[in-house]
Short mmCIF file of C-alpha atoms in Angstrom, two decimals:
data_model
loop_
_atom_site.label_atom_id
_atom_site.label_comp_id
_atom_site.label_asym_id
_atom_site.label_seq_id
_atom_site.Cartn_x
_atom_site.Cartn_y
_atom_site.Cartn_z
CA MET A 27 27.41 67.26 153.85
CA THR A 28 27.44 70.39 151.73
CA ASP A 29 29.05 73.74 152.18
CA GLN A 30 26.73 76.76 152.47
CA PRO A 31 27.12 79.56 149.91
CA SER A 32 28.98 82.70 150.79
CA THR A 33 26.93 85.57 152.09
CA THR A 34 26.89 89.40 151.89
CA VAL A 35 28.04 91.72 154.55
CA THR A 36 25.84 93.50 157.11
CA SER A 37 26.37 95.31 160.31
CA THR A 38 25.00 93.87 163.61
CA VAL A 39 23.10 97.11 164.33
CA THR A 40 22.15 99.17 161.30
CA SER A 41 19.04 100.98 160.13
CA GLN A 42 19.21 99.13 156.81
CA PRO A 43 21.07 95.98 155.68
CA THR A 44 24.09 96.62 153.52
CA THR A 45 25.18 94.86 150.36
CA ALA A 46 28.96 95.31 150.65
CA ALA A 47 31.25 92.27 150.41
CA LYS A 48 31.23 90.42 153.75
CA SER A 49 34.37 90.15 155.84
CA THR A 50 32.97 88.22 158.80
CA ILE A 51 30.40 85.59 159.53
CA THR A 52 27.40 86.82 161.46
CA VAL A 53 26.44 84.61 164.37
CA ALA A 54 23.21 84.89 166.35
CA LEU A 55 24.05 83.66 169.80
CA LEU A 56 21.00 82.37 171.65
CA PHE A 57 21.20 82.02 175.45
CA GLY A 58 19.21 82.24 178.65
CA GLY A 59 15.82 80.62 178.20
CA ARG A 60 12.87 79.42 180.30
CA SER A 61 14.50 76.43 182.00
CA SER A 62 16.00 76.13 185.47
CA GLU A 63 19.38 76.11 183.79
CA HIS A 64 18.93 79.67 182.57
CA SER A 65 21.95 81.02 184.51
CA ILE A 66 24.25 78.24 183.30
CA SER A 67 23.33 79.14 179.71
CA CYS A 68 24.17 82.77 180.47
CA ALA A 69 27.56 81.72 181.82
CA THR A 70 28.16 79.71 178.67
CA ALA A 71 27.33 82.82 176.66
CA GLY A 72 29.88 84.78 178.67
CA GLY A 73 32.49 82.16 177.75
CA VAL A 74 31.72 82.30 174.11
CA LEU A 75 31.56 86.05 173.89
CA SER A 76 34.98 86.31 175.59
CA ALA A 77 36.72 83.77 173.34
CA ILE A 78 35.16 83.97 169.87
CA ASP A 79 37.46 85.30 167.22
CA ARG A 80 36.23 88.83 166.34
CA THR A 81 38.26 88.91 163.16
CA LYS A 82 36.09 86.06 161.84
CA TYR A 83 32.72 86.63 163.48
CA THR A 84 30.22 89.38 164.18
CA VAL A 85 27.97 88.38 167.08
CA ILE A 86 24.36 89.23 167.73
CA PRO A 87 23.73 88.37 171.40
CA VAL A 88 20.03 87.27 171.70
CA GLY A 89 19.17 86.69 175.31
CA ILE A 90 15.98 84.84 176.11
CA THR A 91 14.40 85.94 179.38
CA ARG A 92 13.01 83.50 181.92
CA ASP A 93 9.56 84.38 180.51
CA GLY A 94 10.66 83.53 176.95
CA ALA A 95 11.11 87.02 175.48
CA PHE A 96 13.83 87.27 172.81
CA THR A 97 15.87 90.36 173.62
CA LEU A 98 18.94 92.09 172.15
CA GLN A 99 21.70 92.11 174.77
CA ARG A 100 24.92 94.01 175.01
CA ASP A 101 27.97 92.22 173.54
CA ASP A 102 29.66 92.15 176.94
CA ALA A 103 31.04 88.89 178.34
CA ASP A 104 31.42 90.43 181.81
CA MET A 105 27.58 90.74 182.14
CA PHE A 106 27.35 86.93 182.16
CA THR A 107 30.23 85.84 184.40
CA LEU A 108 29.40 82.79 186.54
CA ASN A 109 29.22 84.11 190.10
CA PRO A 110 27.74 81.81 192.85
CA ASP A 111 26.69 84.91 194.80
CA ALA A 112 24.94 86.63 191.87
CA MET A 113 24.13 84.11 189.11
CA PRO A 114 23.92 85.75 185.65
CA THR A 115 20.52 86.28 184.11
CA VAL A 116 18.96 87.86 181.03
CA VAL A 117 17.32 91.10 182.07
CA ASP A 118 14.30 92.15 180.03
CA ASN A 119 15.46 95.48 178.62
CA GLY A 120 12.31 95.98 176.55
CA THR A 121 13.81 95.03 173.23
CA ARG A 122 12.29 92.30 171.06
CA VAL A 123 14.28 90.45 168.42
CA ARG A 124 12.17 89.23 165.47
CA TRP A 125 13.02 86.22 163.28
CA PRO A 126 13.04 86.41 159.44
CA GLU A 127 9.57 86.82 157.99
CA SER A 128 10.05 83.77 155.71
CA SER A 129 12.65 81.19 154.73
CA LEU A 130 13.64 83.45 151.82
CA SER A 131 15.15 85.97 154.24
CA ARG A 132 18.01 85.79 156.76
CA GLU A 133 17.34 89.23 158.29
CA LEU A 134 16.80 89.65 161.99
CA THR A 135 15.13 92.86 163.27
CA VAL A 136 14.81 94.36 166.68
CA THR A 137 12.10 96.59 168.14
CA ASP A 138 13.33 98.77 171.00
CA ALA A 139 11.45 99.72 174.12
CA GLU A 140 10.10 102.85 172.47
CA GLY A 141 8.67 100.87 169.58
CA ALA A 142 11.18 101.77 166.89
CA THR A 143 12.29 98.82 164.69
CA ARG A 144 15.63 98.50 162.94
CA SER A 145 17.49 95.79 161.06
CA LEU A 146 20.18 93.66 162.63
CA GLY A 147 21.26 92.49 159.23
CA ASP A 148 21.45 89.02 157.72
CA VAL A 149 22.44 86.08 159.92
CA ASP A 150 24.75 83.36 158.61
CA VAL A 151 24.37 80.88 161.39
CA VAL A 152 22.52 80.58 164.72
CA PHE A 153 24.44 79.29 167.73
CA PRO A 154 21.98 78.08 170.46
CA ILE A 155 23.62 77.55 173.82
CA LEU A 156 20.46 76.94 175.76
CA HIS A 157 20.42 74.22 178.38
CA GLY A 158 17.43 72.19 179.53
CA PRO A 159 13.81 72.34 178.34
CA PHE A 160 12.79 74.98 175.73
CA GLY A 161 16.30 75.01 174.28
CA GLU A 162 18.08 71.63 174.48
CA ASP A 163 15.00 69.51 173.82
CA GLY A 164 14.33 70.14 170.10
CA THR A 165 11.97 73.10 170.62
CA ILE A 166 14.40 75.92 169.68
CA GLN A 167 15.84 73.65 167.00
CA GLY A 168 12.34 73.30 165.49
CA LEU A 169 11.91 77.07 165.51
CA ILE A 170 15.25 77.60 163.72
CA GLU A 171 14.39 74.86 161.19
CA LEU A 172 11.20 76.80 160.32
CA THR A 173 13.30 79.86 159.51
CA GLY A 174 15.62 77.89 157.27
CA LEU A 175 18.75 79.31 158.96
CA PRO A 176 21.77 77.09 159.51
CA TYR A 177 22.48 76.42 163.15
CA VAL A 178 25.02 74.81 165.42
CA GLY A 179 24.38 71.49 167.09
CA ASN A 180 21.89 68.68 167.07
CA GLY A 181 18.65 68.66 165.17
CA VAL A 182 15.09 68.19 166.49
CA LEU A 183 15.09 64.45 166.87
CA ALA A 184 18.54 64.06 168.47
CA SER A 185 17.89 66.97 170.82
CA SER A 186 14.51 65.48 171.86
CA LEU A 187 15.96 62.06 172.39
CA GLY A 188 19.02 63.30 174.31
CA MET A 189 16.92 65.48 176.56
CA ASN A 190 14.55 62.62 177.60
CA LYS A 191 16.54 60.08 179.69
CA HIS A 192 13.95 57.32 179.21
CA PHE A 193 14.01 57.46 175.44
CA THR A 194 17.77 57.91 175.36
CA LYS A 195 18.12 54.63 177.25
CA LEU A 196 15.73 52.86 174.87
CA ALA A 197 17.72 54.06 171.80
CA LEU A 198 21.05 53.15 173.36
CA GLU A 199 19.88 49.67 174.40
CA ALA A 200 18.68 49.10 170.86
CA ALA A 201 22.19 50.01 169.64
CA GLY A 202 23.85 47.59 172.08
CA VAL A 203 25.14 50.29 174.41
CA SER A 204 25.01 49.50 178.12
CA VAL A 205 22.93 51.69 180.40
CA ALA A 206 21.97 51.56 184.06
CA PRO A 207 18.82 49.64 185.00
CA TRP A 208 15.80 51.91 185.52
CA VAL A 209 12.07 52.31 185.68
CA THR A 210 10.07 55.32 184.50
CA VAL A 211 7.05 56.69 186.31
CA SER A 212 4.75 59.66 185.63
CA ALA A 213 3.52 62.01 188.33
CA LEU A 214 -0.03 60.68 187.71
CA GLN A 215 1.11 57.09 188.11
CA TRP A 216 2.89 57.86 191.36
CA GLU A 217 -0.19 59.71 192.65
CA ARG A 218 -2.59 56.91 191.78
CA GLU A 219 -0.48 53.82 192.74
CA PRO A 220 2.35 54.83 195.06
CA ALA A 221 2.61 51.28 196.56
CA VAL A 222 3.16 49.75 193.08
CA TRP A 223 5.94 52.18 192.27
CA ARG A 224 7.57 51.86 195.68
CA HIS A 225 7.79 48.11 194.94
CA ARG A 226 9.16 48.63 191.52
CA ALA A 227 11.76 51.08 192.82
CA SER A 228 12.76 48.64 195.52
CA SER A 229 13.13 45.85 192.98
CA ILE A 230 16.04 47.78 191.43
CA GLY A 231 17.92 47.67 194.72
CA TYR A 232 18.91 50.63 196.90
CA PRO A 233 20.57 53.04 196.60
CA VAL A 234 18.84 54.53 193.59
CA PHE A 235 18.77 57.90 191.94
CA VAL A 236 15.45 59.63 191.23
CA LYS A 237 15.76 61.98 188.25
CA PRO A 238 13.43 64.18 186.20
CA ALA A 239 13.18 62.56 182.71
CA ARG A 240 13.89 65.94 181.04
CA ALA A 241 16.31 68.16 182.97
CA GLY A 242 20.07 68.70 183.05
CA SER A 243 22.83 69.86 185.32
CA SER A 244 21.64 67.40 187.97
CA VAL A 245 18.66 69.67 188.67
CA GLY A 246 15.95 67.78 190.55
CA VAL A 247 18.16 64.72 191.16
CA THR A 248 18.14 62.91 194.56
CA LYS A 249 20.13 59.93 195.82
CA VAL A 250 17.72 57.64 197.73
CA THR A 251 19.01 55.03 200.13
CA THR A 252 15.73 53.94 201.84
CA PRO A 253 12.07 53.62 200.68
CA ASP A 254 10.90 56.39 203.06
CA GLU A 255 13.00 58.92 201.08
CA LEU A 256 11.09 58.32 197.84
CA ASP A 257 8.31 60.77 198.52
CA ALA A 258 10.59 63.82 198.86
CA ALA A 259 12.70 62.58 195.94
CA PHE A 260 9.73 62.29 193.57
CA ALA A 261 8.39 65.66 194.73
CA ARG A 262 11.70 67.23 193.78
CA ALA A 263 11.83 65.46 190.41
CA PHE A 264 8.22 66.19 189.50
CA ALA A 265 8.85 69.90 190.21
CA GLU A 266 11.07 69.80 187.06
CA ASP A 267 9.15 67.40 184.86
CA SER A 268 5.99 65.30 184.74
CA THR A 269 7.99 62.05 184.39
CA ALA A 270 10.82 60.73 186.53
CA LEU A 271 13.29 57.90 186.35
CA VAL A 272 14.29 55.61 189.26
CA GLU A 273 17.78 54.44 188.25
CA GLN A 274 20.14 52.01 189.89
CA ALA A 275 23.13 53.70 191.47
CA MET A 276 26.21 52.50 189.64
CA THR A 277 29.62 52.04 191.19
CA GLY A 278 32.78 53.01 189.44
CA ARG A 279 34.61 56.02 188.10
CA GLU A 280 32.65 58.93 186.54
CA ILE A 281 34.17 59.37 183.11
CA GLU A 282 33.14 61.92 180.42
CA CYS A 283 34.19 62.79 176.93
CA GLY A 284 33.34 65.24 174.15
CA VAL A 285 31.97 64.23 170.76
CA LEU A 286 32.05 66.10 167.53
CA SER A 287 30.61 65.11 164.13
CA GLY A 288 33.03 64.19 161.41
CA ARG A 289 33.91 66.75 158.78
CA ASP A 290 32.71 66.22 155.20
CA GLY A 291 31.09 62.92 156.01
CA GLY A 292 34.02 61.58 158.01
CA GLU A 293 33.87 59.50 161.14
CA THR A 294 32.58 60.77 164.47
CA ARG A 295 35.36 62.30 166.57
CA VAL A 296 35.77 61.66 170.27
CA SER A 297 38.05 63.52 172.70
CA VAL A 298 40.27 62.06 175.36
CA ALA A 299 38.55 61.12 178.64
CA GLY A 300 37.86 63.40 181.62
CA GLU A 301 37.15 62.19 185.10
CA ILE A 302 35.06 63.69 187.96
CA VAL A 303 36.23 62.96 191.42
CA VAL A 304 33.62 64.07 193.97
CA THR A 305 34.67 65.05 197.51
CA GLY A 306 32.33 65.73 200.42
CA ARG A 307 29.09 65.07 198.55
CA ASP A 308 27.03 62.01 197.69
CA PHE A 309 27.13 62.75 193.97
CA TYR A 310 28.02 65.37 191.38
CA ASP A 311 24.97 67.66 191.90
CA PHE A 312 24.24 71.18 190.72
CA GLU A 313 26.14 72.80 193.65
CA ALA A 314 29.18 70.71 192.98
CA LYS A 315 29.13 71.55 189.29
CA TYR A 316 28.71 75.29 189.52
CA LEU A 317 28.67 76.73 193.00
CA ASP A 318 31.29 74.87 195.14
CA VAL A 319 34.63 74.64 193.53
CA SER A 320 35.97 72.39 196.29
CA ALA A 321 33.25 69.79 195.89
CA ALA A 322 34.70 68.07 192.86
CA GLN A 323 37.91 67.76 190.91
CA LEU A 324 37.88 67.61 187.10
CA ILE A 325 40.82 65.58 185.79
CA CYS A 326 41.57 65.78 182.09
CA PRO A 327 42.98 63.70 180.56
CA ALA A 328 41.84 60.92 182.83
CA PRO A 329 44.23 58.03 183.33
CA LEU A 330 43.02 55.18 181.06
CA HIS A 331 44.94 52.41 179.35
CA ASP A 332 44.96 52.57 175.54
CA GLY A 333 42.47 49.72 175.30
CA GLU A 334 40.13 51.39 177.76
CA LEU A 335 40.33 54.75 175.94
CA TRP A 336 39.58 53.02 172.63
CA GLN A 337 36.57 51.28 174.24
CA MET A 338 35.24 54.49 175.70
CA GLN A 339 35.65 56.39 172.47
CA ARG A 340 34.07 53.61 170.45
CA THR A 341 31.06 53.49 172.87
CA ALA A 342 30.70 57.31 172.86
CA ALA A 343 30.60 57.41 169.04
CA ARG A 344 28.06 54.56 168.94
CA ALA A 345 25.85 56.38 171.49
CA PHE A 346 26.07 59.69 169.51
CA GLU A 347 25.16 57.97 166.27
CA ALA A 348 22.34 56.00 167.92
CA ILE A 349 20.39 59.20 168.61
CA GLY A 350 21.24 60.67 165.22
CA GLY A 351 23.69 63.20 166.70
CA ALA A 352 25.01 66.16 164.77
CA GLY A 353 27.48 68.80 165.83
CA LEU A 354 28.40 68.05 169.42
CA ALA A 355 27.58 66.15 172.58
CA ARG A 356 29.11 65.11 175.84
CA VAL A 357 28.79 61.43 176.82
CA ASP A 358 28.95 60.57 180.52
CA PHE A 359 29.89 57.07 181.75
CA PHE A 360 30.35 54.93 184.83
CA PHE A 361 33.46 52.79 184.44
CA ASP A 362 33.90 49.78 186.72
CA GLY A 363 37.28 48.80 185.29
CA THR A 364 35.69 46.46 182.75
CA GLU A 365 32.70 48.09 181.11
CA PHE A 366 31.67 51.61 180.23
CA VAL A 367 28.02 52.17 181.14
CA VAL A 368 26.45 55.28 179.65
CA ASN A 369 24.84 57.55 182.24
CA GLU A 370 23.54 60.12 179.77
CA ILE A 371 24.14 62.04 176.57
CA ASN A 372 24.10 65.80 176.80
CA THR A 373 23.39 67.33 173.40
CA LEU A 374 24.18 70.88 174.57
CA PRO A 375 26.81 70.39 177.25
CA GLY A 376 28.13 73.10 179.53
CA PHE A 377 30.43 75.24 177.44
CA THR A 378 32.15 77.65 179.83
CA PRO A 379 35.96 77.60 179.49
CA ILE A 380 36.14 75.46 182.67
CA SER A 381 33.45 72.93 181.64
CA MET A 382 34.38 69.36 180.93
CA PHE A 383 33.47 69.44 177.21
CA PRO A 384 35.96 72.21 176.22
CA LYS A 385 38.54 70.91 178.71
CA CYS A 386 38.47 67.45 177.07
CA TRP A 387 38.90 68.97 173.62
CA ALA A 388 41.66 71.22 174.90
CA ALA A 389 43.48 68.10 176.17
CA SER A 390 42.95 66.58 172.72
CA GLY A 391 44.66 69.52 171.03
CA MET A 392 41.74 71.87 170.19
CA SER A 393 41.66 75.15 172.10
CA TYR A 394 38.51 76.88 173.30
CA PRO A 395 38.46 79.48 170.40
CA GLU A 396 39.27 76.66 167.91
CA LEU A 397 36.39 74.63 169.27
CA ILE A 398 34.03 77.51 168.77
CA ASP A 399 35.37 77.82 165.14
CA GLU A 400 34.78 74.07 164.60
CA LEU A 401 31.23 74.13 165.90
CA ILE A 402 30.30 77.10 163.72
CA GLU A 403 31.84 75.49 160.66
CA LEU A 404 29.95 72.27 161.42
CA GLY A 405 26.75 74.25 161.78
CA LEU A 406 27.27 75.90 158.38
CA GLU A 407 27.89 72.59 156.59
CA THR A 408 25.61 70.12 158.46
CA VAL A 409 22.63 68.67 156.59
CA ARG A 410 20.39 67.07 159.21
#
C-alpha cells in the first residue's frame, strides 16, 4: 500500500477553490441511494456526521435520492436520525452535485435549484455508506474509480461478490470456508418450471430460507417451513431481485464480527465476536434489526472460548480475503459449538453507533470516532 500525497485546502462551499495550506481532510460522504435500504444508509450518515472529528475532517454531505439524484444536503446529523415512525430519507432539494470533469481534477461542484453553479472544492477521499444495490454492489465503486478519487471500503470486484449471495458462496467454498447448502433460481426459471424448483427446494430439507441474491438488511427474506409457502416467499424475494436463493436453515448461535484491512500491508484484522439473540420472531429480520428494539439483543463481546474466538477470527479473515476484500466488512456466522458456518459477508455493514460492526470494534478497543478515522486512513492508502 502507498500513502497518498498531501493536498491543498479548500472550503466545502466556496465560489472558487482556494490554494491555502490545508488543515483538514475533505470527505465526500455518500448516502441514501436507490435501494430499499435507503433509510438505513441515511441513518448511518447521521451516525457518521455526529461522530466524525471536525478538527480533522471537512464533510461534504452528498445525499442520493431514491431516484438517483446526487444532491448537496445540510451537514446536520439530526436530519437523519433513525426513527421507526418517520424513517430518514434524502429529500430532493433541487441541488445537483457534479463529479470532477476528469481524473486530473478532484473538484466537486454543485448547481443549485436556480441554476447557479459553484465549487465545493477539492475532495481528498470519498466515503460511500450506501447499502444494497446501486451502492454496495460495485456500481458506485466503479463510478468513483472512473473519477480517480480515493475512497473508503471495498473495490468493484469485492463489492460485487459480497452483494451476490450465490457468488459469495462459490468463492468461499473454493477457499475452504463452510457455507450453508443452497440452490439458486431465477424468476424466469421459477415461472417456467415451478415443479422442478419445488423439488429442488424440498431436497434441501425444510425449514429453508428464501432470499434475494442481491439485497441486504434481511429485506425480502422469508423463512419457509412447508412447500405451500414457497410461492409467497419467491414473490417477496423476486420483488427485490431477479434471482433468489433457497438456503438450508442452520441451527446454532448467530455470531458476527467486524473485519478491517491490515495497515501498510499487514495482516487482516478481526474484532471480537458479537452475538444476536432473537426473541419473539422466527429470525433476525428487517423489523428486528431497525424497528423493534425488543425483538433482539446484541451481545458484544459474545462468550466464546479462546480457541473458538481464534477459529472465528481465522475464518472471517479467510472469507474477507477470498473475495478480495479491502477496507471493511462484517462476517456473519452460524456456530453450532463445533464449526463456524458463514451466513454472509456484508461489505458495507450497518454503521450507526448501535450497529454490530462498530459495537464489535468498540469492544475490541476502537471507539466509533476512531473507527471512522481508521476507515478514512485506509481509504487514503489502499491500492485495490
